[in-house]
Structures are given as C-alpha cells and as structure tokens.
JSON list of C-alpha atoms in Angstrom, two decimals:
[
{"chain": "A", "resi": 829, "resn": "LEU", "atom": "CA", "xyz": [85.52, -32.86, 125.83]},
{"chain": "A", "resi": 830, "resn": "LEU", "atom": "CA", "xyz": [85.81, -32.66, 129.53]},
{"chain": "A", "resi": 831, "resn": "VAL", "atom": "CA", "xyz": [86.38, -36.24, 130.46]},
{"chain": "A", "resi": 832, "resn": "GLY", "atom": "CA", "xyz": [87.17, -36.26, 134.51]},
{"chain": "A", "resi": 833, "resn": "ARG", "atom": "CA", "xyz": [86.81, -32.50, 134.56]},
{"chain": "A", "resi": 834, "resn": "ILE", "atom": "CA", "xyz": [83.98, -30.43, 135.16]},
{"chain": "A", "resi": 835, "resn": "LEU", "atom": "CA", "xyz": [83.32, -26.89, 133.63]},
{"chain": "A", "resi": 836, "resn": "VAL", "atom": "CA", "xyz": [82.08, -23.95, 136.06]},
{"chain": "A", "resi": 837, "resn": "TYR", "atom": "CA", "xyz": [80.72, -21.22, 134.96]},
{"chain": "A", "resi": 838, "resn": "ASP", "atom": "CA", "xyz": [80.60, -18.11, 137.10]},
{"chain": "A", "resi": 839, "resn": "ALA", "atom": "CA", "xyz": [77.97, -15.79, 135.64]},
{"chain": "A", "resi": 840, "resn": "MET", "atom": "CA", "xyz": [78.74, -12.82, 138.17]},
{"chain": "A", "resi": 841, "resn": "GLY", "atom": "CA", "xyz": [82.16, -12.72, 137.11]},
{"chain": "A", "resi": 842, "resn": "MET", "atom": "CA", "xyz": [81.60, -14.03, 133.93]},
{"chain": "A", "resi": 843, "resn": "ARG", "atom": "CA", "xyz": [84.62, -16.65, 134.18]},
{"chain": "A", "resi": 844, "resn": "PHE", "atom": "CA", "xyz": [84.91, -20.11, 133.25]},
{"chain": "A", "resi": 845, "resn": "SER", "atom": "CA", "xyz": [86.93, -22.51, 135.47]},
{"chain": "A", "resi": 846, "resn": "GLU", "atom": "CA", "xyz": [87.78, -26.29, 135.73]},
{"chain": "A", "resi": 847, "resn": "ALA", "atom": "CA", "xyz": [87.34, -28.59, 138.41]},
{"chain": "A", "resi": 848, "resn": "GLY", "atom": "CA", "xyz": [88.93, -32.30, 138.55]},
{"chain": "A", "resi": 849, "resn": "LEU", "atom": "CA", "xyz": [86.71, -35.00, 139.31]},
{"chain": "A", "resi": 850, "resn": "LEU", "atom": "CA", "xyz": [88.16, -38.37, 140.98]},
{"chain": "A", "resi": 851, "resn": "ARG", "atom": "CA", "xyz": [87.10, -41.90, 139.83]},
{"chain": "A", "resi": 852, "resn": "ARG", "atom": "CA", "xyz": [85.54, -43.79, 142.82]},
{"chain": "A", "resi": 853, "resn": "GLY", "atom": "CA", "xyz": [88.25, -46.34, 143.67]},
{"chain": "A", "resi": 854, "resn": "ASP", "atom": "CA", "xyz": [86.04, -49.67, 143.67]},
{"chain": "A", "resi": 855, "resn": "GLY", "atom": "CA", "xyz": [85.22, -48.93, 140.21]},
{"chain": "A", "resi": 856, "resn": "GLU", "atom": "CA", "xyz": [81.75, -49.29, 140.91]},
{"chain": "A", "resi": 857, "resn": "ARG", "atom": "CA", "xyz": [78.94, -46.63, 139.46]},
{"chain": "A", "resi": 858, "resn": "GLU", "atom": "CA", "xyz": [75.36, -46.60, 140.41]},
{"chain": "A", "resi": 859, "resn": "VAL", "atom": "CA", "xyz": [73.28, -47.40, 137.08]},
{"chain": "A", "resi": 860, "resn": "ILE", "atom": "CA", "xyz": [70.43, -45.10, 137.03]},
{"chain": "A", "resi": 861, "resn": "THR", "atom": "CA", "xyz": [67.72, -46.84, 135.21]},
{"chain": "A", "resi": 862, "resn": "GLU", "atom": "CA", "xyz": [64.79, -44.73, 135.78]},
{"chain": "A", "resi": 863, "resn": "LEU", "atom": "CA", "xyz": [63.83, -41.15, 136.90]},
{"chain": "A", "resi": 864, "resn": "ILE", "atom": "CA", "xyz": [62.81, -40.25, 140.51]},
{"chain": "A", "resi": 865, "resn": "ASP", "atom": "CA", "xyz": [59.17, -40.05, 140.91]},
{"chain": "A", "resi": 866, "resn": "TYR", "atom": "CA", "xyz": [59.01, -36.32, 141.98]},
{"chain": "A", "resi": 867, "resn": "GLN", "atom": "CA", "xyz": [55.41, -36.09, 142.93]},
{"chain": "A", "resi": 868, "resn": "GLY", "atom": "CA", "xyz": [55.93, -39.22, 145.15]},
{"chain": "A", "resi": 869, "resn": "PHE", "atom": "CA", "xyz": [59.05, -37.53, 146.40]},
{"chain": "A", "resi": 870, "resn": "CYS", "atom": "CA", "xyz": [57.01, -35.04, 147.39]},
{"chain": "A", "resi": 871, "resn": "ALA", "atom": "CA", "xyz": [54.49, -36.94, 148.86]},
{"chain": "A", "resi": 872, "resn": "GLY", "atom": "CA", "xyz": [51.61, -34.87, 147.97]},
{"chain": "A", "resi": 873, "resn": "PRO", "atom": "CA", "xyz": [48.26, -36.82, 148.95]},
{"chain": "A", "resi": 874, "resn": "ASP", "atom": "CA", "xyz": [47.57, -37.09, 145.09]},
{"chain": "A", "resi": 875, "resn": "ALA", "atom": "CA", "xyz": [51.03, -38.52, 144.41]},
{"chain": "A", "resi": 876, "resn": "PRO", "atom": "CA", "xyz": [50.38, -41.93, 142.29]},
{"chain": "A", "resi": 877, "resn": "VAL", "atom": "CA", "xyz": [51.31, -44.78, 143.45]},
{"chain": "A", "resi": 878, "resn": "LYS", "atom": "CA", "xyz": [53.38, -47.26, 141.37]},
{"chain": "A", "resi": 879, "resn": "LYS", "atom": "CA", "xyz": [51.68, -50.79, 141.90]},
{"chain": "A", "resi": 880, "resn": "ASP", "atom": "CA", "xyz": [54.05, -52.62, 140.03]},
{"chain": "A", "resi": 881, "resn": "VAL", "atom": "CA", "xyz": [57.12, -51.67, 142.03]},
{"chain": "A", "resi": 882, "resn": "VAL", "atom": "CA", "xyz": [58.31, -54.77, 144.37]},
{"chain": "A", "resi": 883, "resn": "ASP", "atom": "CA", "xyz": [60.08, -53.60, 147.54]},
{"chain": "A", "resi": 884, "resn": "ASP", "atom": "CA", "xyz": [63.45, -55.39, 147.95]},
{"chain": "A", "resi": 885, "resn": "GLY", "atom": "CA", "xyz": [64.15, -53.17, 150.63]},
{"chain": "A", "resi": 886, "resn": "GLY", "atom": "CA", "xyz": [66.09, -50.87, 148.61]},
{"chain": "A", "resi": 887, "resn": "GLY", "atom": "CA", "xyz": [65.49, -50.92, 144.95]},
{"chain": "A", "resi": 888, "resn": "GLY", "atom": "CA", "xyz": [62.97, -48.28, 143.34]},
{"chain": "A", "resi": 889, "resn": "ARG", "atom": "CA", "xyz": [63.43, -44.43, 143.39]},
{"chain": "A", "resi": 890, "resn": "THR", "atom": "CA", "xyz": [60.34, -43.38, 144.74]},
{"chain": "A", "resi": 891, "resn": "MET", "atom": "CA", "xyz": [59.20, -42.50, 148.20]},
{"chain": "A", "resi": 892, "resn": "ASP", "atom": "CA", "xyz": [55.37, -43.34, 148.38]},
{"chain": "A", "resi": 893, "resn": "GLU", "atom": "CA", "xyz": [55.48, -46.63, 146.65]},
{"chain": "A", "resi": 894, "resn": "THR", "atom": "CA", "xyz": [53.37, -49.38, 147.96]},
{"chain": "A", "resi": 895, "resn": "VAL", "atom": "CA", "xyz": [54.74, -52.14, 150.39]},
{"chain": "A", "resi": 896, "resn": "GLU", "atom": "CA", "xyz": [53.01, -54.93, 148.87]},
{"chain": "A", "resi": 897, "resn": "SER", "atom": "CA", "xyz": [49.74, -52.98, 148.92]},
{"chain": "A", "resi": 898, "resn": "LEU", "atom": "CA", "xyz": [49.19, -52.33, 152.39]},
{"chain": "A", "resi": 899, "resn": "ASP", "atom": "CA", "xyz": [45.81, -51.89, 153.64]},
{"chain": "A", "resi": 900, "resn": "MET", "atom": "CA", "xyz": [45.77, -48.95, 155.67]},
{"chain": "A", "resi": 901, "resn": "SER", "atom": "CA", "xyz": [41.99, -48.57, 156.60]},
{"chain": "A", "resi": 902, "resn": "SER", "atom": "CA", "xyz": [42.11, -51.85, 158.67]},
{"chain": "A", "resi": 903, "resn": "SER", "atom": "CA", "xyz": [44.78, -50.60, 160.94]},
{"chain": "A", "resi": 904, "resn": "SER", "atom": "CA", "xyz": [43.62, -49.27, 164.28]},
{"chain": "A", "resi": 905, "resn": "PHE", "atom": "CA", "xyz": [46.96, -46.60, 164.83]},
{"chain": "A", "resi": 906, "resn": "HIS", "atom": "CA", "xyz": [46.01, -43.35, 165.88]},
{"chain": "A", "resi": 907, "resn": "ASN", "atom": "CA", "xyz": [46.02, -40.11, 164.17]},
{"chain": "A", "resi": 908, "resn": "VAL", "atom": "CA", "xyz": [47.03, -37.12, 165.63]},
{"chain": "A", "resi": 909, "resn": "THR", "atom": "CA", "xyz": [46.85, -33.38, 164.22]},
{"chain": "A", "resi": 910, "resn": "PRO", "atom": "CA", "xyz": [49.98, -31.06, 165.15]},
{"chain": "A", "resi": 911, "resn": "LYS", "atom": "CA", "xyz": [47.92, -29.11, 167.71]},
{"chain": "A", "resi": 912, "resn": "GLU", "atom": "CA", "xyz": [46.67, -32.00, 168.98]},
{"chain": "A", "resi": 913, "resn": "ALA", "atom": "CA", "xyz": [50.04, -33.40, 169.55]},
{"chain": "A", "resi": 914, "resn": "LEU", "atom": "CA", "xyz": [51.52, -30.12, 170.82]},
{"chain": "A", "resi": 915, "resn": "LYS", "atom": "CA", "xyz": [48.81, -30.10, 173.61]},
{"chain": "A", "resi": 916, "resn": "LYS", "atom": "CA", "xyz": [49.65, -33.72, 174.55]},
{"chain": "A", "resi": 917, "resn": "LEU", "atom": "CA", "xyz": [53.23, -33.09, 174.69]},
{"chain": "A", "resi": 918, "resn": "SER", "atom": "CA", "xyz": [52.57, -30.06, 176.74]},
{"chain": "A", "resi": 919, "resn": "GLN", "atom": "CA", "xyz": [50.88, -31.98, 179.34]},
{"chain": "A", "resi": 920, "resn": "GLY", "atom": "CA", "xyz": [53.37, -34.48, 179.70]},
{"chain": "A", "resi": 921, "resn": "TRP", "atom": "CA", "xyz": [52.84, -36.94, 176.62]},
{"chain": "A", "resi": 922, "resn": "SER", "atom": "CA", "xyz": [56.39, -38.07, 175.69]},
{"chain": "A", "resi": 923, "resn": "PRO", "atom": "CA", "xyz": [56.53, -40.84, 173.05]},
{"chain": "A", "resi": 924, "resn": "TRP", "atom": "CA", "xyz": [59.28, -41.99, 171.25]},
{"chain": "A", "resi": 925, "resn": "VAL", "atom": "CA", "xyz": [59.40, -39.94, 167.76]},
{"chain": "A", "resi": 926, "resn": "LEU", "atom": "CA", "xyz": [60.29, -41.35, 164.59]},
{"chain": "A", "resi": 927, "resn": "ASP", "atom": "CA", "xyz": [60.97, -39.55, 161.14]},
{"chain": "A", "resi": 928, "resn": "VAL", "atom": "CA", "xyz": [59.98, -42.10, 158.18]},
{"chain": "A", "resi": 929, "resn": "ARG", "atom": "CA", "xyz": [61.62, -39.43, 155.88]},
{"chain": "A", "resi": 930, "resn": "LEU", "atom": "CA", "xyz": [65.13, -39.92, 154.44]},
{"chain": "A", "resi": 931, "resn": "GLN", "atom": "CA", "xyz": [68.10, -38.64, 156.16]},
{"chain": "A", "resi": 932, "resn": "THR", "atom": "CA", "xyz": [68.20, -35.84, 153.21]},
{"chain": "A", "resi": 933, "resn": "GLU", "atom": "CA", "xyz": [64.59, -34.39, 154.26]},
{"chain": "A", "resi": 934, "resn": "ASN", "atom": "CA", "xyz": [65.56, -35.07, 158.07]},
{"chain": "A", "resi": 935, "resn": "ASP", "atom": "CA", "xyz": [68.45, -32.74, 157.03]},
{"chain": "A", "resi": 936, "resn": "ILE", "atom": "CA", "xyz": [66.18, -30.01, 155.70]},
{"chain": "A", "resi": 937, "resn": "VAL", "atom": "CA", "xyz": [63.96, -29.69, 158.39]},
{"chain": "A", "resi": 938, "resn": "ALA", "atom": "CA", "xyz": [62.86, -31.92, 161.24]},
{"chain": "A", "resi": 939, "resn": "LEU", "atom": "CA", "xyz": [61.08, -31.90, 164.85]},
{"chain": "A", "resi": 940, "resn": "PRO", "atom": "CA", "xyz": [63.61, -31.04, 167.42]},
{"chain": "A", "resi": 941, "resn": "PHE", "atom": "CA", "xyz": [62.47, -33.87, 169.44]},
{"chain": "A", "resi": 942, "resn": "THR", "atom": "CA", "xyz": [63.29, -36.60, 166.99]},
{"chain": "A", "resi": 943, "resn": "ASP", "atom": "CA", "xyz": [64.66, -39.87, 168.43]},
{"chain": "A", "resi": 944, "resn": "ALA", "atom": "CA", "xyz": [65.44, -41.58, 164.97]},
{"chain": "A", "resi": 945, "resn": "VAL", "atom": "CA", "xyz": [65.21, -41.40, 161.46]},
{"chain": "A", "resi": 946, "resn": "VAL", "atom": "CA", "xyz": [64.36, -44.35, 159.43]},
{"chain": "A", "resi": 947, "resn": "PRO", "atom": "CA", "xyz": [62.90, -44.65, 155.89]},
{"chain": "A", "resi": 948, "resn": "HIS", "atom": "CA", "xyz": [59.01, -45.57, 155.86]},
{"chain": "A", "resi": 949, "resn": "ARG", "atom": "CA", "xyz": [60.06, -48.76, 153.28]},
{"chain": "A", "resi": 950, "resn": "THR", "atom": "CA", "xyz": [62.64, -50.16, 155.77]},
{"chain": "A", "resi": 951, "resn": "VAL", "atom": "CA", "xyz": [60.82, -49.33, 158.98]},
{"chain": "A", "resi": 952, "resn": "ARG", "atom": "CA", "xyz": [60.72, -52.58, 161.02]},
{"chain": "A", "resi": 953, "resn": "PRO", "atom": "CA", "xyz": [59.74, -53.48, 164.82]},
{"chain": "A", "resi": 954, "resn": "HIS", "atom": "CA", "xyz": [63.10, -53.79, 166.40]},
{"chain": "A", "resi": 955, "resn": "GLN", "atom": "CA", "xyz": [63.82, -50.17, 165.38]},
{"chain": "A", "resi": 956, "resn": "ILE", "atom": "CA", "xyz": [61.71, -48.62, 167.88]},
{"chain": "A", "resi": 957, "resn": "PRO", "atom": "CA", "xyz": [61.64, -49.44, 171.97]},
{"chain": "A", "resi": 958, "resn": "LYS", "atom": "CA", "xyz": [59.49, -52.63, 172.64]},
{"chain": "A", "resi": 959, "resn": "GLU", "atom": "CA", "xyz": [57.41, -50.46, 175.33]},
{"chain": "A", "resi": 960, "resn": "GLY", "atom": "CA", "xyz": [55.64, -46.91, 175.62]},
{"chain": "A", "resi": 961, "resn": "GLU", "atom": "CA", "xyz": [53.83, -45.03, 172.66]},
{"chain": "A", "resi": 962, "resn": "VAL", "atom": "CA", "xyz": [55.82, -44.09, 169.28]},
{"chain": "A", "resi": 963, "resn": "LEU", "atom": "CA", "xyz": [54.94, -40.90, 167.12]},
{"chain": "A", "resi": 964, "resn": "ILE", "atom": "CA", "xyz": [55.71, -41.18, 163.71]},
{"chain": "A", "resi": 965, "resn": "TYR", "atom": "CA", "xyz": [55.79, -38.30, 161.07]},
{"chain": "A", "resi": 966, "resn": "CYS", "atom": "CA", "xyz": [56.83, -37.88, 157.58]},
{"chain": "A", "resi": 967, "resn": "LYS", "atom": "CA", "xyz": [56.60, -34.63, 154.98]},
{"chain": "A", "resi": 968, "resn": "ALA", "atom": "CA", "xyz": [52.98, -34.99, 154.45]},
{"chain": "A", "resi": 969, "resn": "GLY", "atom": "CA", "xyz": [51.38, -37.91, 156.62]},
{"chain": "A", "resi": 970, "resn": "VAL", "atom": "CA", "xyz": [51.34, -40.24, 153.45]},
{"chain": "A", "resi": 971, "resn": "ARG", "atom": "CA", "xyz": [54.59, -42.39, 154.68]},
{"chain": "A", "resi": 972, "resn": "GLY", "atom": "CA", "xyz": [53.97, -42.05, 158.31]},
{"chain": "A", "resi": 973, "resn": "LYS", "atom": "CA", "xyz": [50.46, -44.01, 157.82]},
{"chain": "A", "resi": 974, "resn": "LYS", "atom": "CA", "xyz": [52.20, -46.63, 155.75]},
{"chain": "A", "resi": 975, "resn": "ALA", "atom": "CA", "xyz": [55.03, -46.85, 158.33]},
{"chain": "A", "resi": 976, "resn": "CYS", "atom": "CA", "xyz": [52.20, -47.56, 160.96]},
{"chain": "A", "resi": 977, "resn": "ALA", "atom": "CA", "xyz": [50.50, -49.66, 158.59]},
{"chain": "A", "resi": 978, "resn": "THR", "atom": "CA", "xyz": [53.80, -52.07, 158.27]},
{"chain": "A", "resi": 979, "resn": "LEU", "atom": "CA", "xyz": [54.73, -52.29, 161.83]},
{"chain": "A", "resi": 980, "resn": "VAL", "atom": "CA", "xyz": [51.05, -53.34, 162.84]},
{"chain": "A", "resi": 981, "resn": "GLU", "atom": "CA", "xyz": [51.47, -55.94, 159.99]},
{"chain": "A", "resi": 982, "resn": "LEU", "atom": "CA", "xyz": [54.52, -57.14, 161.55]},
{"chain": "A", "resi": 983, "resn": "GLY", "atom": "CA", "xyz": [53.29, -57.04, 165.05]},
{"chain": "A", "resi": 984, "resn": "VAL", "atom": "CA", "xyz": [53.48, -54.13, 166.83]},
{"chain": "A", "resi": 985, "resn": "ASP", "atom": "CA", "xyz": [50.35, -53.12, 169.11]},
{"chain": "A", "resi": 986, "resn": "PRO", "atom": "CA", "xyz": [48.58, -50.45, 166.88]},
{"chain": "A", "resi": 987, "resn": "GLU", "atom": "CA", "xyz": [47.43, -48.69, 170.12]},
{"chain": "A", "resi": 988, "resn": "ARG", "atom": "CA", "xyz": [50.81, -47.73, 170.61]},
{"chain": "A", "resi": 989, "resn": "LEU", "atom": "CA", "xyz": [51.46, -45.91, 167.38]},
{"chain": "A", "resi": 990, "resn": "TYR", "atom": "CA", "xyz": [50.40, -42.28, 166.57]},
{"chain": "A", "resi": 991, "resn": "ASN", "atom": "CA", "xyz": [50.82, -41.04, 162.78]},
{"chain": "A", "resi": 992, "resn": "LEU", "atom": "CA", "xyz": [51.18, -37.19, 162.66]},
{"chain": "A", "resi": 993, "resn": "ASP", "atom": "CA", "xyz": [48.51, -36.15, 160.39]},
{"chain": "A", "resi": 994, "resn": "GLY", "atom": "CA", "xyz": [49.50, -34.07, 157.79]},
{"chain": "A", "resi": 995, "resn": "GLY", "atom": "CA", "xyz": [53.19, -34.73, 158.52]},
{"chain": "A", "resi": 996, "resn": "ILE", "atom": "CA", "xyz": [55.86, -32.28, 159.09]},
{"chain": "A", "resi": 997, "resn": "MET", "atom": "CA", "xyz": [54.64, -29.78, 156.86]},
{"chain": "A", "resi": 998, "resn": "GLU", "atom": "CA", "xyz": [51.21, -29.40, 158.92]},
{"chain": "A", "resi": 999, "resn": "TRP", "atom": "CA", "xyz": [53.26, -29.00, 162.08]},
{"chain": "A", "resi": 1000, "resn": "GLN", "atom": "CA", "xyz": [54.56, -26.23, 159.75]},
{"chain": "A", "resi": 1001, "resn": "ARG", "atom": "CA", "xyz": [51.43, -24.41, 159.04]},
{"chain": "A", "resi": 1002, "resn": "GLN", "atom": "CA", "xyz": [49.89, -24.97, 162.62]},
{"chain": "A", "resi": 1003, "resn": "VAL", "atom": "CA", "xyz": [52.23, -24.93, 165.27]},
{"chain": "A", "resi": 1004, "resn": "ASP", "atom": "CA", "xyz": [55.83, -23.60, 164.21]},
{"chain": "A", "resi": 1005, "resn": "THR", "atom": "CA", "xyz": [55.43, -21.17, 161.09]},
{"chain": "A", "resi": 1006, "resn": "SER", "atom": "CA", "xyz": [59.34, -20.03, 161.23]},
{"chain": "A", "resi": 1007, "resn": "MET", "atom": "CA", "xyz": [60.27, -24.14, 160.22]},
{"chain": "A", "resi": 1008, "resn": "PRO", "atom": "CA", "xyz": [61.45, -24.40, 156.51]},
{"chain": "A", "resi": 1009, "resn": "ARG", "atom": "CA", "xyz": [59.13, -25.68, 153.82]},
{"chain": "A", "resi": 1010, "resn": "TYR", "atom": "CA", "xyz": [60.58, -28.02, 151.15]}
]
C-alpha cells in the first residue's frame, strides 16, 4: 500500500522508485464531483453546451458553459479574422488585448502582445480599460464571443469590442504557423 507515497516506474531504465507526498497543511482537499468536459475544454465549435450549469463565478469544470444563456446574436461587437487583425495592427491599430482562456492555456501559447488573461466566465468591465478598443481572443473563438457578449450585457460599448474569429488556433493557421497547437 502506497499511502503518502507515489510509485514511479522508469520504463527505459526498468527501475521502480518511490517519492513521498506531503499533505496540504490546511487539511482542505478539493472534492472532484464530475469529469471535465473535454470537448468544452478544447473549445471546439461543436462542443455541447450544458444548459443546466449555473455559473457561480467559479463552479463547474467546463470552459464553454453558458453564462445564463447569453444571446450573442443581438450583440453588435465586431468579429475580426486573424488576417484582418494583422492588417489593422500593421497599420497602427493598438487595441488592448485580452485573452479569455485559462492561465494554463495561456502558458502553452499566447499572442505576444496580450495585455491580460481573464477566463471568459469571470470577465467584467472593470478588468478592461474604460476607453479605447479591446481585442478579445480565446482558443477557437467561442469563449471570446461569450466574453464580448457578457461585457456588452454589463454595459460596455459594443463598438469597442473585437472578437478574434477562430481564436488563437486560427491565428496559428493564418498568421504564425510556428505557434504551438494544443
């Protein structure tokens, strides 16, 4: 029995070893009550949307759940393709850039001119500048649209908001093929 230890197997060296584990001092453990929604995590366009998930600001483990069923069709924020964004940037456009993925995703790959990382479920108007244009991106564009719709619902002028259509994966396809994919 390996209580408080982990067994490590080195297949190349054909060796077993053990490593000790320390308990967290606070005695608190995160209780996992559901599996992560892998399709939602990957932000694919066909990701199933969980209608019964209630957003409490940090509950649930999906990344593409709705925030009280946002109606993105009525929002008038801008959608911009990576090529259009690159053209605007090369002509002097300098929006404030918000990544609405998780920090762990940003650690894998990010646009080099990103100003802040705030998960789409928690984005609020006070987290962006009060003036000027804001370019919002995620992995595939879904969470970016949801973040834009949330900001519009909370009073941000939709004319200031630009969602990067297709997200960082489309940027990788159209603009910088050397960026890592995940």
